[in-house]
PDB file of C-alpha atoms in Angstrom:
ATOM      1  CA  MET A  44      -8.639   5.405 -20.567  1.00 42.00           C
ATOM      2  CA  ALA A  45      -5.673   7.545 -20.447  1.00 47.00           C
ATOM      3  CA  GLN A  46      -1.770   6.463 -20.148  1.00 62.00           C
ATOM      4  CA  GLU A  47      -1.788   4.378 -16.548  1.00 86.00           C
ATOM      5  CA  ASP A  48       0.595   4.777 -13.805  1.00 96.00           C
ATOM      6  CA  VAL A  49       0.219   1.855 -11.384  1.00 98.00           C
ATOM      7  CA  LYS A  50       2.576   0.497  -8.404  1.00 98.00           C
ATOM      8  CA  LEU A  51       2.322  -2.013  -6.006  1.00 98.00           C
ATOM      9  CA  LEU A  52       4.163  -1.383  -3.183  1.00 98.00           C
ATOM     10  CA  GLY A  53       4.522  -4.643  -0.929  1.00 98.00           C
ATOM     11  CA  VAL A  54       6.373  -8.130   0.154  1.00 98.00           C
ATOM     12  CA  ILE A  55       7.094 -11.333  -1.370  1.00 95.00           C
ATOM     13  CA  GLY A  56       5.278 -14.113   0.163  1.00 97.00           C
ATOM     14  CA  SER A  57       2.470 -12.101   1.916  1.00 97.00           C
ATOM     15  CA  PRO A  58      -1.405 -13.229   1.390  1.00 98.00           C
ATOM     16  CA  PHE A  59      -2.459  -9.666   1.427  1.00 98.00           C
ATOM     17  CA  ILE A  60      -0.135  -8.967  -1.111  1.00 98.00           C
ATOM     18  CA  CYS A  61      -1.100 -12.280  -3.315  1.00 98.00           C
ATOM     19  CA  ARG A  62      -4.768 -10.796  -3.086  1.00 98.00           C
ATOM     20  CA  VAL A  63      -3.830  -7.663  -5.114  1.00 98.00           C
ATOM     21  CA  GLN A  64      -1.869  -9.293  -7.762  1.00 98.00           C
ATOM     22  CA  ILE A  65      -4.814 -12.073  -8.343  1.00 98.00           C
ATOM     23  CA  ALA A  66      -7.028  -8.771  -8.804  1.00 98.00           C
ATOM     24  CA  LEU A  67      -4.768  -7.261 -11.529  1.00 98.00           C
ATOM     25  CA  LYS A  68      -3.936 -10.328 -13.023  1.00 98.00           C
ATOM     26  CA  LEU A  69      -8.019 -10.772 -13.725  1.00 97.00           C
ATOM     27  CA  LYS A  70      -8.320  -7.220 -14.769  1.00 97.00           C
ATOM     28  CA  GLY A  71      -5.260  -7.553 -17.073  1.00 96.00           C
ATOM     29  CA  VAL A  72      -3.651  -4.554 -15.507  1.00 97.00           C
ATOM     30  CA  GLU A  73       0.258  -3.971 -15.816  1.00 97.00           C
ATOM     31  CA  TYR A  74       2.080  -2.505 -12.605  1.00 98.00           C
ATOM     32  CA  GLN A  75       5.437  -1.950 -11.307  1.00 98.00           C
ATOM     33  CA  PHE A  76       5.917  -4.320  -8.270  1.00 98.00           C
ATOM     34  CA  VAL A  77       8.316  -2.171  -5.221  1.00 98.00           C
ATOM     35  CA  PRO A  78       9.682  -4.352  -3.057  1.00 98.00           C
ATOM     36  CA  GLN A  79       9.533  -3.253   0.544  1.00 98.00           C
ATOM     37  CA  ASP A  80      11.572  -3.636   3.619  1.00 96.00           C
ATOM     38  CA  LEU A  81       9.592  -3.715   6.726  1.00 95.00           C
ATOM     39  CA  GLN A  82      12.057  -3.557   8.917  1.00 95.00           C
ATOM     40  CA  ASN A  83      13.742  -0.310   7.173  1.00 96.00           C
ATOM     41  CA  LYS A  84      10.881   1.295   5.764  1.00 96.00           C
ATOM     42  CA  SER A  85      11.134   3.533   2.506  1.00 97.00           C
ATOM     43  CA  GLU A  86      10.392   6.964   2.095  1.00 97.00           C
ATOM     44  CA  GLU A  87       7.492   6.087  -0.436  1.00 97.00           C
ATOM     45  CA  LEU A  88       5.891   3.626   1.514  1.00 98.00           C
ATOM     46  CA  LEU A  89       5.561   6.286   4.768  1.00 97.00           C
ATOM     47  CA  LYS A  90       4.145   8.595   1.653  1.00 97.00           C
ATOM     48  CA  PHE A  91       1.376   6.897   0.228  1.00 98.00           C
ATOM     49  CA  ASN A  92       0.733   4.982   3.869  1.00 97.00           C
ATOM     50  CA  PRO A  93       1.486   7.398   6.296  1.00 97.00           C
ATOM     51  CA  ILE A  94      -1.179   6.287   8.758  1.00 96.00           C
ATOM     52  CA  HIS A  95      -0.498   2.755   9.008  1.00 96.00           C
ATOM     53  CA  LYS A  96       3.181   2.142   7.360  1.00 96.00           C
ATOM     54  CA  LYS A  97       2.071  -1.291   5.904  1.00 97.00           C
ATOM     55  CA  VAL A  98       1.781  -2.980   2.904  1.00 98.00           C
ATOM     56  CA  PRO A  99       0.110  -3.647   0.332  1.00 98.00           C
ATOM     57  CA  VAL A 100      -0.131   0.079  -1.079  1.00 98.00           C
ATOM     58  CA  LEU A 101      -1.314   0.385  -4.303  1.00 98.00           C
ATOM     59  CA  VAL A 102      -0.618   3.762  -6.111  1.00 98.00           C
ATOM     60  CA  HIS A 103      -2.729   4.855  -9.249  1.00 98.00           C
ATOM     61  CA  ASN A 104      -1.665   7.795 -11.027  1.00 96.00           C
ATOM     62  CA  GLU A 105       0.076   9.050  -7.536  1.00 96.00           C
ATOM     63  CA  ARG A 106      -2.898   8.281  -5.904  1.00 97.00           C
ATOM     64  CA  ALA A 107      -2.652   5.555  -3.451  1.00 98.00           C
ATOM     65  CA  ILE A 108      -4.892   2.908  -1.692  1.00 98.00           C
ATOM     66  CA  ASN A 109      -4.569   0.636   0.916  1.00 98.00           C
ATOM     67  CA  GLU A 110      -5.904  -2.025   2.789  1.00 98.00           C
ATOM     68  CA  SER A 111      -5.749  -5.205   0.431  1.00 98.00           C
ATOM     69  CA  LEU A 112     -10.020  -5.940   0.057  1.00 98.00           C
ATOM     70  CA  VAL A 113     -10.486  -1.910  -0.301  1.00 98.00           C
ATOM     71  CA  ILE A 114      -7.737  -2.469  -3.090  1.00 98.00           C
ATOM     72  CA  VAL A 115      -9.490  -5.294  -4.425  1.00 98.00           C
ATOM     73  CA  GLU A 116     -12.554  -3.371  -4.380  1.00 98.00           C
ATOM     74  CA  TYR A 117     -11.025  -0.546  -6.347  1.00 98.00           C
ATOM     75  CA  ILE A 118      -9.336  -2.634  -8.747  1.00 98.00           C
ATOM     76  CA  ASP A 119     -12.755  -4.221  -9.488  1.00 98.00           C
ATOM     77  CA  GLU A 120     -14.760  -0.677  -9.967  1.00 97.00           C
ATOM     78  CA  VAL A 121     -11.851   1.177 -12.044  1.00 97.00           C
ATOM     79  CA  TRP A 122     -10.723  -1.528 -14.820  1.00 97.00           C
ATOM     80  CA  LYS A 123     -12.922  -3.356 -17.104  1.00 94.00           C
ATOM     81  CA  GLY A 124     -12.808  -7.246 -17.271  1.00 91.00           C
ATOM     82  CA  LYS A 125     -14.046  -9.989 -15.007  1.00 89.00           C
ATOM     83  CA  SER A 126     -16.199  -9.030 -12.187  1.00 95.00           C
ATOM     84  CA  ILE A 127     -14.731  -9.412  -8.987  1.00 98.00           C
ATOM     85  CA  LEU A 128     -17.482  -8.760  -6.752  1.00 98.00           C
ATOM     86  CA  PRO A 129     -20.986  -9.808  -7.315  1.00 96.00           C
ATOM     87  CA  THR A 130     -23.628  -7.165  -9.428  1.00 94.00           C
ATOM     88  CA  ASP A 131     -26.435  -7.939  -7.153  1.00 96.00           C
ATOM     89  CA  PRO A 132     -26.026  -5.478  -3.760  1.00 97.00           C
ATOM     90  CA  TYR A 133     -27.391  -8.479  -1.506  1.00 97.00           C
ATOM     91  CA  GLN A 134     -24.580 -10.910  -2.708  1.00 96.00           C
ATOM     92  CA  ARG A 135     -22.187  -7.752  -2.722  1.00 97.00           C
ATOM     93  CA  ALA A 136     -23.016  -6.964   1.027  1.00 98.00           C
ATOM     94  CA  LEU A 137     -22.409 -11.117   1.917  1.00 97.00           C
ATOM     95  CA  ALA A 138     -19.376 -11.416  -0.011  1.00 98.00           C
ATOM     96  CA  ARG A 139     -18.002  -8.044   1.921  1.00 98.00           C
ATOM     97  CA  PHE A 140     -19.025  -9.965   5.307  1.00 98.00           C
ATOM     98  CA  TRP A 141     -17.375 -13.567   4.474  1.00 98.00           C
ATOM     99  CA  ALA A 142     -13.990 -11.361   3.615  1.00 98.00           C
ATOM    100  CA  LYS A 143     -14.503  -9.555   6.845  1.00 98.00           C
ATOM    101  CA  PHE A 144     -15.032 -12.771   8.756  1.00 98.00           C
ATOM    102  CA  ILE A 145     -11.880 -14.392   7.363  1.00 98.00           C
ATOM    103  CA  ASP A 146      -9.382 -11.146   7.789  1.00 97.00           C
ATOM    104  CA  ASP A 147     -10.959 -10.790  11.385  1.00 97.00           C
ATOM    105  CA  LYS A 148     -10.836 -14.338  12.549  1.00 97.00           C
ATOM    106  CA  ILE A 149      -8.828 -16.307  10.401  1.00 96.00           C
ATOM    107  CA  TYR A 150      -5.661 -15.171  11.008  1.00 95.00           C
ATOM    108  CA  SER A 151      -5.640 -14.721  14.226  1.00 95.00           C
ATOM    109  CA  ALA A 152      -6.445 -17.792  14.975  1.00 96.00           C
ATOM    110  CA  ALA A 153      -4.412 -19.753  12.792  1.00 97.00           C
ATOM    111  CA  TRP A 154      -1.249 -18.220  13.890  1.00 95.00           C
ATOM    112  CA  LYS A 155      -2.500 -18.949  17.510  1.00 95.00           C
ATOM    113  CA  SER A 156      -2.569 -22.545  17.025  1.00 95.00           C
ATOM    114  CA  VAL A 157       0.721 -23.081  15.677  1.00 95.00           C
ATOM    115  CA  PHE A 158       2.696 -20.300  17.155  1.00 94.00           C
ATOM    116  CA  THR A 159       1.305 -20.849  21.055  1.00 92.00           C
ATOM    117  CA  VAL A 160       4.193 -23.085  23.111  1.00 88.00           C
ATOM    118  CA  ASN A 161       1.518 -23.979  26.376  1.00 91.00           C
ATOM    119  CA  LYS A 162      -0.181 -27.296  24.752  1.00 90.00           C
ATOM    120  CA  GLU A 163      -3.372 -26.473  26.645  1.00 95.00           C
ATOM    121  CA  GLU A 164      -3.559 -22.746  25.353  1.00 95.00           C
ATOM    122  CA  ARG A 165      -2.877 -24.313  21.604  1.00 93.00           C
ATOM    123  CA  GLU A 166      -5.445 -26.987  21.612  1.00 96.00           C
ATOM    124  CA  LYS A 167      -7.864 -24.408  22.658  1.00 96.00           C
ATOM    125  CA  ASN A 168      -6.897 -21.853  19.562  1.00 96.00           C
ATOM    126  CA  ILE A 169      -7.107 -24.960  17.225  1.00 97.00           C
ATOM    127  CA  LYS A 170     -10.603 -25.511  18.416  1.00 97.00           C
ATOM    128  CA  VAL A 171     -11.414 -22.104  17.853  1.00 97.00           C
ATOM    129  CA  LEU A 172      -9.920 -22.503  14.270  1.00 98.00           C
ATOM    130  CA  HIS A 173     -11.947 -25.065  13.619  1.00 98.00           C
ATOM    131  CA  GLU A 174     -15.224 -23.753  14.321  1.00 98.00           C
ATOM    132  CA  ILE A 175     -13.803 -20.884  12.142  1.00 98.00           C
ATOM    133  CA  PHE A 176     -13.216 -23.582   9.184  1.00 98.00           C
ATOM    134  CA  GLN A 177     -16.720 -24.753   9.795  1.00 98.00           C
ATOM    135  CA  PHE A 178     -18.604 -21.453   9.608  1.00 98.00           C
ATOM    136  CA  LEU A 179     -16.995 -21.286   5.974  1.00 98.00           C
ATOM    137  CA  GLU A 180     -17.788 -25.126   5.327  1.00 98.00           C
ATOM    138  CA  ASP A 181     -20.990 -24.289   6.019  1.00 98.00           C
ATOM    139  CA  GLU A 182     -21.667 -20.981   4.002  1.00 96.00           C
ATOM    140  CA  LEU A 183     -19.681 -22.501   0.723  1.00 97.00           C
ATOM    141  CA  LYS A 184     -22.800 -23.990  -1.249  1.00 94.00           C
ATOM    142  CA  ASP A 185     -20.915 -24.037  -4.930  1.00 95.00           C
ATOM    143  CA  LYS A 186     -17.670 -25.050  -6.603  1.00 96.00           C
ATOM    144  CA  PHE A 187     -16.444 -21.448  -5.275  1.00 98.00           C
ATOM    145  CA  PHE A 188     -18.133 -18.719  -2.760  1.00 97.00           C
ATOM    146  CA  GLY A 189     -18.497 -16.604  -5.941  1.00 88.00           C
ATOM    147  CA  GLY A 190     -20.596 -19.572  -7.151  1.00 93.00           C
ATOM    148  CA  GLU A 191     -19.073 -21.199 -10.340  1.00 94.00           C
ATOM    149  CA  LYS A 192     -16.592 -19.016 -10.671  1.00 95.00           C
ATOM    150  CA  PHE A 193     -14.334 -17.291  -8.145  1.00 97.00           C
ATOM    151  CA  GLY A 194     -14.435 -14.324  -6.645  1.00 98.00           C
ATOM    152  CA  PHE A 195     -14.284 -11.928  -4.044  1.00 98.00           C
ATOM    153  CA  VAL A 196     -14.809 -13.994  -0.660  1.00 98.00           C
ATOM    154  CA  ASP A 197     -12.098 -16.839  -2.410  1.00 98.00           C
ATOM    155  CA  ILE A 198      -9.467 -14.024  -3.203  1.00 98.00           C
ATOM    156  CA  ALA A 199      -9.615 -13.074   0.273  1.00 98.00           C
ATOM    157  CA  ALA A 200      -9.582 -16.899   1.691  1.00 98.00           C
ATOM    158  CA  ILE A 201      -6.246 -17.351  -0.348  1.00 98.00           C
ATOM    159  CA  TYR A 202      -4.432 -17.194   3.038  1.00 98.00           C
ATOM    160  CA  ILE A 203      -6.742 -20.970   4.209  1.00 98.00           C
ATOM    161  CA  ALA A 204      -6.002 -22.367   0.523  1.00 98.00           C
ATOM    162  CA  PHE A 205      -2.173 -21.491   0.048  1.00 98.00           C
ATOM    163  CA  TRP A 206      -0.713 -20.496   3.807  1.00 98.00           C
ATOM    164  CA  VAL A 207      -2.573 -22.624   6.334  1.00 98.00           C
ATOM    165  CA  PRO A 208      -1.685 -26.084   4.624  1.00 97.00           C
ATOM    166  CA  ILE A 209       2.201 -24.718   4.842  1.00 97.00           C
ATOM    167  CA  LEU A 210       1.424 -23.644   8.619  1.00 96.00           C
ATOM    168  CA  GLN A 211       0.094 -27.058   9.774  1.00 95.00           C
ATOM    169  CA  GLU A 212       3.068 -28.841   7.627  1.00 96.00           C
ATOM    170  CA  THR A 213       5.575 -26.914   9.645  1.00 94.00           C
ATOM    171  CA  ALA A 214       3.805 -27.651  13.151  1.00 92.00           C
ATOM    172  CA  GLY A 215       2.930 -31.320  12.643  1.00 93.00           C
ATOM    173  CA  LEU A 216      -0.768 -30.516  13.063  1.00 94.00           C
ATOM    174  CA  GLN A 217      -3.809 -31.273  11.462  1.00 93.00           C
ATOM    175  CA  LEU A 218      -5.603 -27.847  11.258  1.00 96.00           C
ATOM    176  CA  PHE A 219      -7.310 -27.979   7.641  1.00 97.00           C
ATOM    177  CA  THR A 220      -7.884 -31.758   6.421  1.00 96.00           C
ATOM    178  CA  ASN A 221     -10.076 -33.147   3.808  1.00 97.00           C
ATOM    179  CA  GLU A 222     -11.906 -35.344   6.219  1.00 97.00           C
ATOM    180  CA  LYS A 223     -12.710 -32.293   8.551  1.00 97.00           C
ATOM    181  CA  PHE A 224     -13.745 -30.154   5.953  1.00 98.00           C
ATOM    182  CA  PRO A 225     -14.648 -31.685   2.649  1.00 98.00           C
ATOM    183  CA  LYS A 226     -16.398 -28.881   1.073  1.00 98.00           C
ATOM    184  CA  LEU A 227     -13.434 -26.173   2.112  1.00 98.00           C
ATOM    185  CA  TYR A 228     -11.084 -28.499   1.327  1.00 98.00           C
ATOM    186  CA  LYS A 229     -12.336 -29.321  -2.240  1.00 98.00           C
ATOM    187  CA  TRP A 230     -12.543 -25.686  -2.925  1.00 98.00           C
ATOM    188  CA  SER A 231      -8.918 -24.867  -2.144  1.00 98.00           C
ATOM    189  CA  GLN A 232      -8.130 -27.835  -4.385  1.00 98.00           C
ATOM    190  CA  GLU A 233      -9.883 -25.895  -7.107  1.00 98.00           C
ATOM    191  CA  PHE A 234      -9.254 -22.550  -6.407  1.00 98.00           C
ATOM    192  CA  MET A 235      -5.304 -23.367  -6.390  1.00 97.00           C
ATOM    193  CA  ASN A 236      -5.361 -25.138  -9.529  1.00 97.00           C
ATOM    194  CA  GLN A 237      -6.862 -21.987 -11.201  1.00 97.00           C
ATOM    195  CA  PRO A 238      -4.005 -20.710 -13.840  1.00 97.00           C
ATOM    196  CA  THR A 239      -4.419 -17.410 -12.659  1.00 97.00           C
ATOM    197  CA  ILE A 240      -4.104 -18.217  -9.027  1.00 98.00           C
ATOM    198  CA  LYS A 241      -0.616 -20.238  -9.957  1.00 97.00           C
ATOM    199  CA  GLU A 242       0.566 -17.514 -11.843  1.00 97.00           C
ATOM    200  CA  CYS A 243       0.307 -15.136  -8.569  1.00 98.00           C
ATOM    201  CA  LEU A 244       1.217 -17.591  -5.849  1.00 98.00           C
ATOM    202  CA  PRO A 245       4.592 -16.733  -4.142  1.00 97.00           C
ATOM    203  CA  PRO A 246       7.468 -19.365  -3.929  1.00 97.00           C
ATOM    204  CA  ARG A 247       6.402 -22.046  -0.928  1.00 97.00           C
ATOM    205  CA  ASP A 248      10.027 -22.573   0.568  1.00 97.00           C
ATOM    206  CA  PRO A 249      10.840 -19.453   1.277  1.00 96.00           C
ATOM    207  CA  ILE A 250       7.680 -19.608   3.594  1.00 97.00           C
ATOM    208  CA  PHE A 251       8.000 -22.570   4.760  1.00 97.00           C
ATOM    209  CA  ALA A 252      11.826 -21.993   5.891  1.00 96.00           C
ATOM    210  CA  PHE A 253      10.032 -19.007   7.778  1.00 95.00           C
ATOM    211  CA  PHE A 254       7.043 -20.794   9.546  1.00 95.00           C
ATOM    212  CA  LYS A 255       9.848 -23.754  10.488  1.00 94.00           C
ATOM    213  CA  GLY A 256      12.239 -21.488  11.937  1.00 94.00           C
ATOM    214  CA  ARG A 257       9.774 -19.768  14.091  1.00 91.00           C
ATOM    215  CA  CYS A 258       8.449 -23.173  15.439  1.00 90.00           C
ATOM    216  CA  GLU A 259      12.174 -24.059  16.186  1.00 90.00           C
ATOM    217  CA  SER A 260      12.531 -21.194  18.036  1.00 88.00           C
ATOM    218  CA  LEU A 261       9.626 -21.272  19.839  1.00 83.00           C
ATOM    219  CA  LEU A 262      10.347 -25.096  20.600  1.00 76.00           C
ATOM    220  CA  ALA A 263      13.320 -23.896  21.979  1.00 80.00           C
ATOM    221  CA  LEU A 264      12.515 -21.508  24.398  1.00 73.00           C
ATOM    222  CA  ALA A 265      10.026 -23.797  25.588  1.00 68.00           C
ATOM    223  CA  ASN A 266      12.696 -26.317  26.257  1.00 61.00           C
TER     224      ASN A 266
END
């Protein structure tokens, strides 16, 4: 393959960036990480993602790809190495379905479960989140969603494994526990212990501090 020019525009601490970094690591792709300030968006970001003006953006030989799951699929197709998506068309379709399910359902439900001031509303949101987790608990048939080796859905679900436990700790809630979701919880521990995943995770303390600060601000508003 010709000389590669690969850049990843992103912010440290984002689960969406982490997905892309895992995929790049799996494929052994060398890239330049270009940090972005989303409060003061760079000309480069506006150039490569003029529609959504969001990260991540993968720039491969001056061609931009946006949206984390789209980027992961692109990486899987372009570079050789460990397959991220299943090769079987039906299994690929299922993987895309569950990855989209996670994006559509988990982020909003988890956020509302923690950052809702009204107690009754928060309880409703927690119930919704538990229902979503139960769907994933029932779907998890093997060690990983990708079987004996992790793949597309596991990478999509990194938010559950790393970010949700931080969220629940900052808020003092029981959102995701071994007692309630034993298979999903075991999956999260196995997944987090994979060397590739460990290398791509952001520092935990700044994320904890951010969530804790937000919780305290909400409590102050409620009192």
